[in-house]
Short mmCIF file of C-alpha atoms and ligand atoms in Angstrom, two decimals:
data_model
loop_
_atom_site.label_atom_id
_atom_site.label_comp_id
_atom_site.label_asym_id
_atom_site.label_seq_id
_atom_site.Cartn_x
_atom_site.Cartn_y
_atom_site.Cartn_z
CA MET G 281 -15.53 27.72 104.15
CA ASN G 282 -18.64 25.54 103.84
CA ALA G 283 -19.26 23.80 107.17
CA TYR G 284 -19.78 20.34 105.71
CA VAL G 285 -16.59 20.50 103.61
CA SER G 286 -14.55 21.67 106.61
CA SER G 287 -15.95 18.97 108.85
CA VAL G 288 -15.06 16.21 106.37
CA ILE G 289 -11.54 17.62 105.98
CA ALA G 290 -11.16 17.90 109.76
CA ASN G 291 -12.28 14.28 110.22
CA VAL G 292 -9.81 13.04 107.63
CA LYS G 293 -7.00 15.04 109.24
CA GLU G 294 -7.74 13.55 112.63
CA LYS G 295 -8.32 9.99 111.50
CA HIS G 296 -5.37 9.91 109.09
CA ALA G 297 -2.91 12.07 111.01
CA HIS G 298 -0.09 9.70 110.08
CA GLU G 299 -0.91 9.64 106.36
CA PRO G 300 0.33 13.02 105.08
CA GLU G 301 -0.06 12.36 101.34
CA PHE G 302 -3.63 11.16 101.76
CA VAL G 303 -4.57 14.16 103.91
CA GLN G 304 -2.92 16.47 101.37
CA THR G 305 -4.95 15.27 98.38
CA ILE G 306 -8.22 15.31 100.36
CA GLU G 307 -7.59 18.87 101.47
CA GLU G 308 -6.69 20.04 97.96
CA VAL G 309 -9.62 18.39 96.18
CA LEU G 310 -12.35 19.00 98.76
CA THR G 311 -11.42 22.67 99.11
CA SER G 312 -11.97 23.23 95.42
CA LEU G 313 -15.34 21.42 95.55
CA GLU G 314 -16.70 23.96 97.99
CA PRO G 315 -18.80 25.98 95.53
CA VAL G 316 -20.44 22.77 94.30
CA ILE G 317 -21.22 21.49 97.79
CA ALA G 318 -22.62 24.89 98.74
CA GLN G 319 -25.09 24.66 95.85
CA HIS G 320 -26.05 21.04 96.55
CA PRO G 321 -27.23 20.55 100.14
CA GLU G 322 -28.51 17.09 99.18
CA PHE G 323 -24.92 15.82 99.16
CA GLU G 324 -24.48 16.54 102.85
CA LYS G 325 -27.69 14.70 103.74
CA VAL G 326 -26.30 11.45 102.30
CA ASP G 327 -22.75 12.23 103.49
CA LEU G 328 -21.47 12.01 99.94
CA LEU G 329 -18.05 13.50 100.73
CA GLY G 330 -17.58 11.30 103.80
CA ARG G 331 -18.28 8.30 101.56
CA MET G 332 -15.95 9.54 98.84
CA VAL G 333 -12.92 9.88 101.13
CA GLU G 334 -13.34 6.31 102.41
CA PRO G 335 -11.99 3.71 99.95
CA ASP G 336 -14.37 0.89 98.96
CA ARG G 337 -11.65 -1.45 100.25
CA LEU G 338 -7.90 -1.82 100.59
CA PHE G 339 -5.94 -5.06 100.41
CA LYS G 340 -2.62 -5.19 102.22
CA PHE G 341 -0.53 -8.32 101.99
CA ARG G 342 2.87 -9.90 102.52
CA VAL G 343 5.02 -10.44 99.43
CA VAL G 344 7.92 -12.85 99.98
CA TRP G 345 10.44 -13.44 97.23
CA GLU G 346 13.80 -15.12 96.76
CA ASP G 347 16.85 -13.27 95.43
CA ASP G 348 19.46 -14.81 93.12
CA ASN G 349 21.56 -15.94 96.09
CA GLY G 350 18.69 -17.89 97.64
CA GLN G 351 18.05 -15.26 100.31
CA HIS G 352 14.38 -14.53 101.00
CA HIS G 353 12.99 -10.99 101.38
CA THR G 354 9.66 -9.70 102.64
CA ASN G 355 7.84 -6.65 101.30
CA THR G 356 4.36 -5.19 101.79
CA GLY G 357 1.94 -5.25 98.86
CA TYR G 358 -1.19 -3.10 98.46
CA ARG G 359 -4.20 -2.72 96.24
CA CYS G 360 -6.71 -0.03 97.02
CA GLN G 361 -10.09 -0.22 95.28
CA PHE G 362 -11.05 3.34 95.95
CA ASN G 363 -14.27 4.05 94.09
CA GLY G 364 -16.19 1.75 91.76
CA ALA G 365 -19.25 3.90 91.05
CA ILE G 366 -18.57 4.52 87.36
CA GLY G 367 -16.67 1.40 86.32
CA PRO G 368 -14.28 -1.36 87.34
CA TYR G 369 -11.41 -0.11 89.50
CA LYS G 370 -8.58 1.06 87.28
CA GLY G 371 -5.15 2.38 88.11
CA GLY G 372 -1.49 1.56 88.18
CA ILE G 373 0.79 -0.47 90.39
CA ARG G 374 3.86 1.28 91.78
CA PHE G 375 7.00 -0.51 92.95
CA HIS G 376 9.12 1.97 94.86
CA PRO G 377 10.62 2.09 98.37
CA THR G 378 8.53 5.19 99.22
CA VAL G 379 5.23 3.28 98.81
CA THR G 380 3.07 3.29 101.94
CA GLU G 381 -0.64 2.90 102.61
CA SER G 382 -0.90 6.70 102.57
CA VAL G 383 0.76 6.95 99.15
CA ILE G 384 -1.47 4.23 97.67
CA LYS G 385 -4.59 5.91 99.07
CA PHE G 386 -3.67 9.36 97.78
CA LEU G 387 -3.00 7.86 94.35
CA GLY G 388 -6.31 5.94 94.45
CA PHE G 389 -8.26 9.06 95.38
CA GLU G 390 -6.61 11.11 92.62
CA GLN G 391 -7.21 8.26 90.20
CA THR G 392 -10.95 8.29 90.92
CA PHE G 393 -11.25 11.92 89.81
CA LYS G 394 -8.85 11.50 86.90
CA ASN G 395 -10.63 8.45 85.53
CA SER G 396 -13.98 10.20 85.80
CA LEU G 397 -12.58 13.16 83.87
CA THR G 398 -11.67 10.90 80.92
CA GLY G 399 -15.39 10.31 80.34
CA LEU G 400 -14.70 6.56 80.12
CA PRO G 401 -16.26 3.86 82.31
CA ILE G 402 -13.43 3.33 84.81
CA GLY G 403 -13.45 3.59 88.60
CA GLY G 404 -10.44 4.54 90.70
CA GLY G 405 -7.85 2.17 92.15
CA LYS G 406 -4.14 1.95 92.83
CA GLY G 407 -1.67 -0.63 94.06
CA GLY G 408 1.95 -1.23 94.67
CA SER G 409 4.67 -2.32 96.99
CA ASP G 410 7.63 -0.88 98.86
CA PHE G 411 9.83 -3.24 96.81
CA ASP G 412 12.82 -1.45 95.25
CA PRO G 413 13.43 -2.68 91.68
CA ARG G 414 16.71 -0.79 91.40
CA GLY G 415 19.61 -3.13 90.65
CA LYS G 416 17.45 -6.27 90.66
CA SER G 417 17.95 -8.98 88.02
CA ASP G 418 15.19 -9.99 85.60
CA ALA G 419 14.76 -13.25 87.52
CA GLU G 420 14.37 -11.40 90.82
CA ILE G 421 11.82 -9.03 89.28
CA MET G 422 9.93 -12.03 87.91
CA ARG G 423 9.82 -13.82 91.25
CA PHE G 424 8.67 -10.65 92.99
CA CYS G 425 5.89 -10.07 90.40
CA GLN G 426 4.74 -13.69 90.68
CA SER G 427 4.55 -13.48 94.44
CA TYR G 428 2.69 -10.16 94.31
CA MET G 429 0.16 -11.55 91.82
CA THR G 430 -0.33 -14.77 93.78
CA ALA G 431 -1.52 -12.65 96.69
CA LEU G 432 -3.71 -10.39 94.54
CA TYR G 433 -5.20 -12.46 91.70
CA ARG G 434 -8.44 -13.45 93.45
CA TYR G 435 -9.43 -9.80 93.96
CA ILE G 436 -8.97 -8.49 90.41
CA GLY G 437 -10.41 -9.24 86.96
CA PRO G 438 -11.45 -7.60 83.67
CA ASP G 439 -14.81 -6.44 85.13
CA THR G 440 -13.61 -6.02 88.71
CA ASP G 441 -10.27 -4.28 88.95
CA VAL G 442 -7.74 -3.71 86.17
CA PRO G 443 -4.21 -2.75 87.30
CA ALA G 444 -1.56 -1.25 85.02
CA GLY G 445 1.95 0.16 85.35
CA ASP G 446 3.23 3.14 87.28
CA ILE G 447 6.68 4.03 88.65
CA GLY G 448 8.82 0.88 88.64
CA VAL G 449 6.24 -1.15 86.72
CA GLY G 450 6.56 -1.23 82.92
CA ALA G 451 5.96 -3.72 80.13
CA ARG G 452 8.39 -6.28 81.59
CA GLU G 453 6.64 -6.34 84.98
CA ILE G 454 3.16 -6.37 83.42
CA GLY G 455 4.26 -9.42 81.40
CA PHE G 456 5.35 -11.30 84.53
CA LEU G 457 2.21 -10.26 86.40
CA TYR G 458 -0.05 -11.38 83.57
CA GLY G 459 1.77 -14.70 83.14
CA GLN G 460 1.17 -15.54 86.79
CA TYR G 461 -2.48 -14.41 86.67
CA ARG G 462 -3.13 -16.58 83.60
CA ARG G 463 -1.44 -19.57 85.20
CA LEU G 464 -3.44 -19.24 88.42
CA LYS G 465 -6.81 -18.61 86.72
CA GLY G 466 -6.36 -20.98 83.81
CA THR G 467 -8.07 -18.55 81.43
CA PHE G 468 -6.89 -16.00 78.88
CA GLU G 469 -8.48 -12.97 80.54
CA ASN G 470 -6.07 -10.40 79.25
CA GLY G 471 -8.42 -7.53 80.06
CA VAL G 472 -7.26 -7.91 83.67
CA LEU G 473 -4.17 -5.76 83.11
CA THR G 474 -3.24 -2.95 80.76
CA GLY G 475 0.13 -1.83 79.48
CA LYS G 476 0.65 -5.32 78.07
CA GLY G 477 3.05 -6.19 75.26
CA LEU G 478 1.54 -6.06 71.76
CA SER G 479 1.82 -9.82 71.24
CA TYR G 480 -0.73 -10.64 73.97
CA GLY G 481 -3.25 -7.81 73.85
CA GLY G 482 -1.42 -4.55 74.46
CA SER G 483 -2.51 -1.38 72.71
CA LEU G 484 -0.49 0.61 70.23
CA ILE G 485 0.40 4.05 71.66
CA ARG G 486 -0.10 2.93 75.31
CA PRO G 487 3.64 3.37 76.12
CA GLU G 488 3.56 6.88 74.65
CA ALA G 489 0.08 7.81 75.85
CA THR G 490 0.75 9.60 79.15
CA GLY G 491 3.43 11.84 77.63
CA PHE G 492 1.55 12.36 74.35
CA GLY G 493 -1.65 13.13 76.23
CA ALA G 494 0.16 15.70 78.39
CA VAL G 495 1.37 17.45 75.25
CA TYR G 496 -2.12 17.32 73.67
CA TYR G 497 -3.46 18.98 76.81
CA LEU G 498 -0.66 21.56 76.64
CA LEU G 499 -1.61 22.34 73.04
CA ASN G 500 -5.02 23.43 74.30
CA VAL G 501 -3.41 25.71 76.88
CA LEU G 502 -1.09 27.22 74.27
CA ARG G 503 -3.88 27.70 71.74
CA ASP G 504 -5.91 29.70 74.28
CA ALA G 505 -2.79 31.77 75.06
CA ASP G 506 -2.06 32.36 71.36
CA LEU G 507 1.27 30.58 71.51
CA ARG G 508 2.90 27.97 69.30
CA ILE G 509 4.58 24.90 70.72
CA ALA G 510 7.38 25.24 68.17
CA ASP G 511 8.53 28.38 70.02
CA GLN G 512 8.62 26.77 73.47
CA LYS G 513 11.47 25.49 75.61
CA ILE G 514 10.23 22.98 78.13
CA ALA G 515 11.93 21.81 81.32
CA VAL G 516 10.83 18.38 82.50
CA SER G 517 11.74 16.51 85.67
CA GLY G 518 12.17 12.75 85.62
CA PHE G 519 13.46 10.69 82.71
CA GLY G 520 11.08 7.73 82.71
CA ASN G 521 8.34 6.61 80.39
CA VAL G 522 6.26 9.76 80.83
CA ALA G 523 9.17 12.20 80.30
CA TRP G 524 10.14 10.20 77.21
CA GLY G 525 6.64 10.48 75.71
CA ILE G 526 6.65 14.25 76.30
CA CYS G 527 10.08 14.69 74.66
CA LYS G 528 9.00 12.59 71.67
CA LYS G 529 5.75 14.43 70.96
CA VAL G 530 7.21 17.88 71.62
CA ALA G 531 10.07 17.10 69.20
CA GLU G 532 7.59 15.89 66.58
CA LEU G 533 5.73 19.20 66.86
CA GLY G 534 8.90 21.27 66.49
CA GLY G 535 9.36 22.37 70.11
CA LYS G 536 12.04 21.18 72.50
CA VAL G 537 12.49 19.69 75.91
CA VAL G 538 15.74 21.16 77.22
CA ALA G 539 16.04 19.52 80.64
CA ILE G 540 15.40 16.15 82.24
CA SER G 541 16.31 15.02 85.74
CA GLY G 542 16.86 11.97 87.93
CA PRO G 543 17.66 11.18 91.54
CA ASP G 544 21.31 12.05 90.78
CA GLY G 545 20.78 15.55 89.28
CA TYR G 546 19.69 17.13 86.02
CA CYS G 547 20.87 17.35 82.39
CA TYR G 548 20.60 20.57 80.38
CA ASP G 549 20.49 20.12 76.64
CA PRO G 550 19.77 23.54 75.05
CA ASP G 551 19.52 21.92 71.57
CA GLY G 552 16.62 19.87 72.90
CA ILE G 553 15.99 16.14 73.26
CA VAL G 554 14.78 16.00 69.70
CA THR G 555 16.73 13.37 67.75
CA ASP G 556 15.75 9.70 67.43
CA GLU G 557 19.09 8.77 68.96
CA LYS G 558 18.50 10.86 72.08
CA LEU G 559 14.93 9.60 72.46
CA ALA G 560 16.03 5.98 72.08
CA TYR G 561 18.77 6.53 74.64
CA MET G 562 16.22 7.67 77.22
CA LEU G 563 14.54 4.29 76.92
CA GLU G 564 17.88 2.53 77.23
CA MET G 565 18.69 4.45 80.41
CA ARG G 566 15.38 3.41 81.91
CA GLU G 567 15.84 -0.23 80.93
CA SER G 568 19.34 -0.33 82.43
CA GLY G 569 17.76 -0.13 85.89
CA ARG G 570 20.54 2.24 87.01
CA ASP G 571 18.16 5.14 87.68
CA ARG G 572 20.87 7.62 86.71
CA VAL G 573 20.30 10.56 84.36
CA GLN G 574 23.98 11.52 84.19
CA ASP G 575 24.44 8.80 81.56
CA TYR G 576 22.60 11.08 79.11
CA ALA G 577 25.02 13.98 79.67
CA ASP G 578 28.02 11.65 79.36
CA LYS G 579 26.70 10.19 76.12
CA PHE G 580 25.75 13.45 74.39
CA GLY G 581 28.31 15.82 75.91
CA VAL G 582 25.79 18.16 77.56
CA GLU G 583 25.84 19.77 80.98
CA PHE G 584 25.05 17.65 84.06
CA VAL G 585 24.49 19.26 87.44
CA ALA G 586 24.69 16.82 90.34
CA GLY G 587 22.19 16.86 93.19
CA LYS G 588 20.02 19.62 91.75
CA LYS G 589 16.78 20.14 89.84
CA PRO G 590 16.64 22.28 86.70
CA TRP G 591 14.04 24.84 87.87
CA ALA G 592 16.28 27.61 89.20
CA ASP G 593 19.07 27.30 86.66
CA VAL G 594 18.14 26.58 83.06
CA ASP G 595 16.39 28.70 80.44
CA TYR G 596 12.80 27.49 79.86
CA ASP G 597 9.26 28.74 79.15
CA ILE G 598 7.18 25.86 80.47
CA ALA G 599 7.71 23.65 83.54
CA MET G 600 6.45 20.06 83.43
CA PRO G 601 7.33 18.19 86.64
CA ALA G 602 7.01 14.50 85.72
CA ALA G 603 8.86 12.61 88.47
CA TYR G 604 7.32 12.16 91.97
CA GLN G 605 4.75 13.48 94.40
CA ASN G 606 5.74 16.64 96.24
CA GLU G 607 8.84 17.27 94.16
CA ILE G 608 7.82 20.94 93.95
CA GLY G 609 7.74 22.65 97.34
CA MET G 610 8.03 26.35 98.16
CA GLU G 611 11.74 26.52 97.33
CA GLU G 612 11.21 25.21 93.80
CA ALA G 613 8.05 27.27 93.31
CA GLU G 614 9.85 30.45 94.35
CA ALA G 615 12.69 29.66 91.97
CA MET G 616 10.15 29.30 89.17
CA ALA G 617 8.40 32.54 90.06
CA ALA G 618 11.74 34.36 90.24
CA LYS G 619 12.37 33.30 86.64
CA GLY G 620 8.98 34.72 85.66
CA LEU G 621 7.48 31.32 84.80
CA LYS G 622 4.07 31.62 83.19
CA TYR G 623 3.09 28.02 82.39
CA TYR G 624 3.20 25.40 85.11
CA ILE G 625 1.93 22.07 83.85
CA GLU G 626 1.88 19.26 86.42
CA VAL G 627 2.42 15.78 85.03
CA ALA G 628 3.43 13.42 87.87
CA ASN G 629 0.64 12.59 90.32
CA MET G 630 0.47 15.41 92.92
CA PRO G 631 3.97 16.78 92.17
CA THR G 632 3.26 20.02 94.06
CA THR G 633 2.73 20.60 97.78
CA ASN G 634 -0.57 22.36 98.51
CA GLU G 635 1.28 25.46 99.66
CA ALA G 636 3.41 25.63 96.51
CA LEU G 637 0.39 24.97 94.30
CA GLU G 638 -1.53 27.88 95.81
CA TYR G 639 1.52 30.11 95.39
CA LEU G 640 2.06 29.13 91.76
CA MET G 641 -1.63 29.70 90.99
CA GLU G 642 -1.07 33.29 92.08
CA LYS G 643 2.20 33.77 90.22
CA CYS G 644 1.67 31.94 86.92
CA GLU G 645 -0.71 32.62 84.08
CA VAL G 646 -1.65 28.97 83.77
CA VAL G 647 -1.42 26.13 86.28
CA ALA G 648 -2.66 22.79 84.99
CA PRO G 649 -3.29 19.88 87.39
CA SER G 650 -1.81 16.43 86.89
CA LYS G 651 -5.10 14.58 87.23
CA ALA G 652 -6.13 16.22 83.95
CA VAL G 653 -2.74 16.49 82.24
CA ASN G 654 -1.66 12.86 82.77
CA ALA G 655 -5.08 11.30 82.20
CA GLY G 656 -4.15 10.21 78.67
CA GLY G 657 -2.30 7.24 80.13
CA VAL G 658 -5.25 5.71 81.90
CA ALA G 659 -7.60 6.76 79.08
CA THR G 660 -5.52 4.73 76.65
CA SER G 661 -5.58 1.87 79.14
CA ALA G 662 -9.36 2.01 78.89
CA LEU G 663 -9.00 1.86 75.10
CA GLU G 664 -6.81 -1.22 75.59
CA MET G 665 -9.61 -2.78 77.67
CA SER G 666 -12.07 -2.06 74.84
CA GLN G 667 -9.81 -3.75 72.32
CA ASN G 668 -9.39 -6.77 74.61
CA SER G 669 -13.12 -7.23 75.07
CA GLU G 670 -13.77 -6.76 71.35
CA ARG G 671 -10.89 -9.14 70.57
CA LEU G 672 -9.64 -6.58 68.07
CA VAL G 673 -6.53 -4.49 67.58
CA TRP G 674 -6.95 -0.83 66.73
CA SER G 675 -4.43 0.95 64.52
CA GLU G 676 -2.00 3.51 65.85
CA GLU G 677 -3.98 6.25 64.09
CA GLU G 678 -7.26 5.14 65.67
CA VAL G 679 -5.84 5.09 69.20
CA ASP G 680 -4.03 8.39 68.75
CA ALA G 681 -7.12 10.11 67.33
CA GLN G 682 -9.15 8.93 70.35
CA LEU G 683 -6.44 10.16 72.70
CA VAL G 684 -6.41 13.63 71.11
CA LYS G 685 -10.18 13.82 71.41
CA ILE G 686 -10.18 12.71 75.03
CA MET G 687 -7.50 15.24 76.04
CA ASP G 688 -9.31 18.07 74.24
CA THR G 689 -12.53 17.12 76.03
CA ILE G 690 -10.81 16.98 79.44
CA TYR G 691 -9.46 20.49 78.89
CA ARG G 692 -12.81 21.85 77.71
CA LEU G 693 -14.78 20.22 80.56
CA SER G 694 -12.30 21.64 83.10
CA VAL G 695 -12.58 25.15 81.67
CA GLU G 696 -16.38 24.95 81.60
CA ALA G 697 -16.75 23.49 85.12
CA ALA G 698 -14.71 26.33 86.64
CA GLU G 699 -16.69 28.92 84.69
CA GLU G 700 -19.99 27.37 85.73
CA TYR G 701 -19.10 27.96 89.39
CA GLY G 702 -17.80 31.49 88.85
CA LEU G 703 -14.12 30.60 89.26
CA GLY G 704 -12.87 32.01 85.96
CA TYR G 705 -10.04 30.26 84.09
CA ASN G 706 -9.08 27.82 86.83
CA LEU G 707 -7.95 24.48 85.43
CA VAL G 708 -7.20 23.05 88.89
CA ALA G 709 -10.64 23.59 90.40
CA GLY G 710 -12.25 22.85 87.03
CA ALA G 711 -10.71 19.38 86.85
CA ASN G 712 -11.71 18.56 90.41
CA ILE G 713 -15.28 19.76 89.86
CA ALA G 714 -15.74 18.04 86.50
CA GLY G 715 -14.30 14.77 87.86
CA PHE G 716 -16.47 15.01 90.96
CA LYS G 717 -19.74 15.64 89.14
CA ARG G 718 -19.82 12.34 87.31
CA VAL G 719 -18.83 10.20 90.31
CA ALA G 720 -21.30 12.09 92.50
CA GLU G 721 -24.15 11.55 90.06
CA ALA G 722 -23.41 7.82 89.82
CA MET G 723 -23.18 7.46 93.61
CA MET G 724 -26.42 9.35 94.15
CA ALA G 725 -28.16 7.14 91.58
CA GLN G 726 -26.93 3.91 93.16
CA GLY G 727 -28.32 4.51 96.63
CA VAL G 728 -26.84 4.16 100.06
CA ILE G 729 -23.88 1.83 99.50
O1 2IT F 817 -1.32 7.29 87.33
C1 2IT F 817 -1.86 6.70 86.37
O2 2IT F 817 -2.87 7.16 85.82
C2 2IT F 817 -1.27 5.45 85.92
N1 2IT F 817 -0.30 5.01 86.49
C3 2IT F 817 -1.88 4.69 84.77
C4 2IT F 817 -3.04 3.90 85.23
C5 2IT F 817 -3.63 2.97 84.19
O3 2IT F 817 -4.51 2.20 84.59
O4 2IT F 817 -3.22 2.99 83.03
#
């Protein structure tokens, strides 16, 4: 291993010993940058990697809110502005009880590479809170969002930092967040957030974009493997916005998603989640706030298996984990390999432990990394920012055509970057290298900052 790369990793491990997710992403990404660093000694001289693993800044704040019974609650809010070298900070806000500083930093670091890979002018950022939206009323969600934004509004803006949704933050939350921002600033700066409703500056296709983009990326993989999506059975984990977008696009193209999962277990629907009724019901389940996937099995009379994930049990050709970080460890990876899985397509941010990822890269024909596969979401957010600054609304066809082009380019750049460094067909290293190159060039050009 290159001495500079190992020393940066060792420093991060020591300094962030209590931040496992952050250490994990640094180790994964920096390891695959090794051949680039070895060829570019000038990066060590300016400590480029040491600078890249240190966020530009991180805001951490108290968020107090009142529940419907008049009881007050206190949560921790975060916004990490990780790297602004190629554009305003851009990335989602996550409301989930598992959110910690480590989780926000790993997501911000991943986001920096992902956003670079889109080719669009967006830096990397991420935010969130350990607030648990499950079972909360609309009024409670609104008060929480208002309190969160009151703490954050002075640090963000259309040319500074542009948050969006993530787990637990959808169109409803973005609406409340924007309302409070507008009230505090007294201006209609709707470019400050993306994922907005259509009536106040949202983009067509943004709700679908992460899932659609993942399928557009998959189409590239399948084309190079001489396969047709119409012949594929896909197992997905999660049943949120991203899983929904995947099901919808796959159905449109004649393939089928046969499994979805939730914290309560998984549903197996061998006919596929392909009808409008089934797709609409996925959205209903999400909006109910129950966070229960069993409702789908009850409604459509398909199999539900409590407390389990679909990987070891159901019949599928392609795995697309689209729920949480580290949902795929060695046990799940071994179950996939035992079934002879060939196509492992990450969708959720860092869904695979480093050990399981290495193992699957040995066992599968294709492993595609989430920072490339799910980049269509943030890319379409950048298209929303363009529309907001132009004060125009693009048609569905225009946005979708851009999204297809962006995903095709991400795939091609990843393939080429890995080939350039003698790594063969390695989409994981290719995405890291291609994402790195652009940020590195911008940082080098901008001097010692
Ligand atoms: O992980 C992600 O890329 C997102 N949650 C979307 C970020 C965005 O700014 O649209």
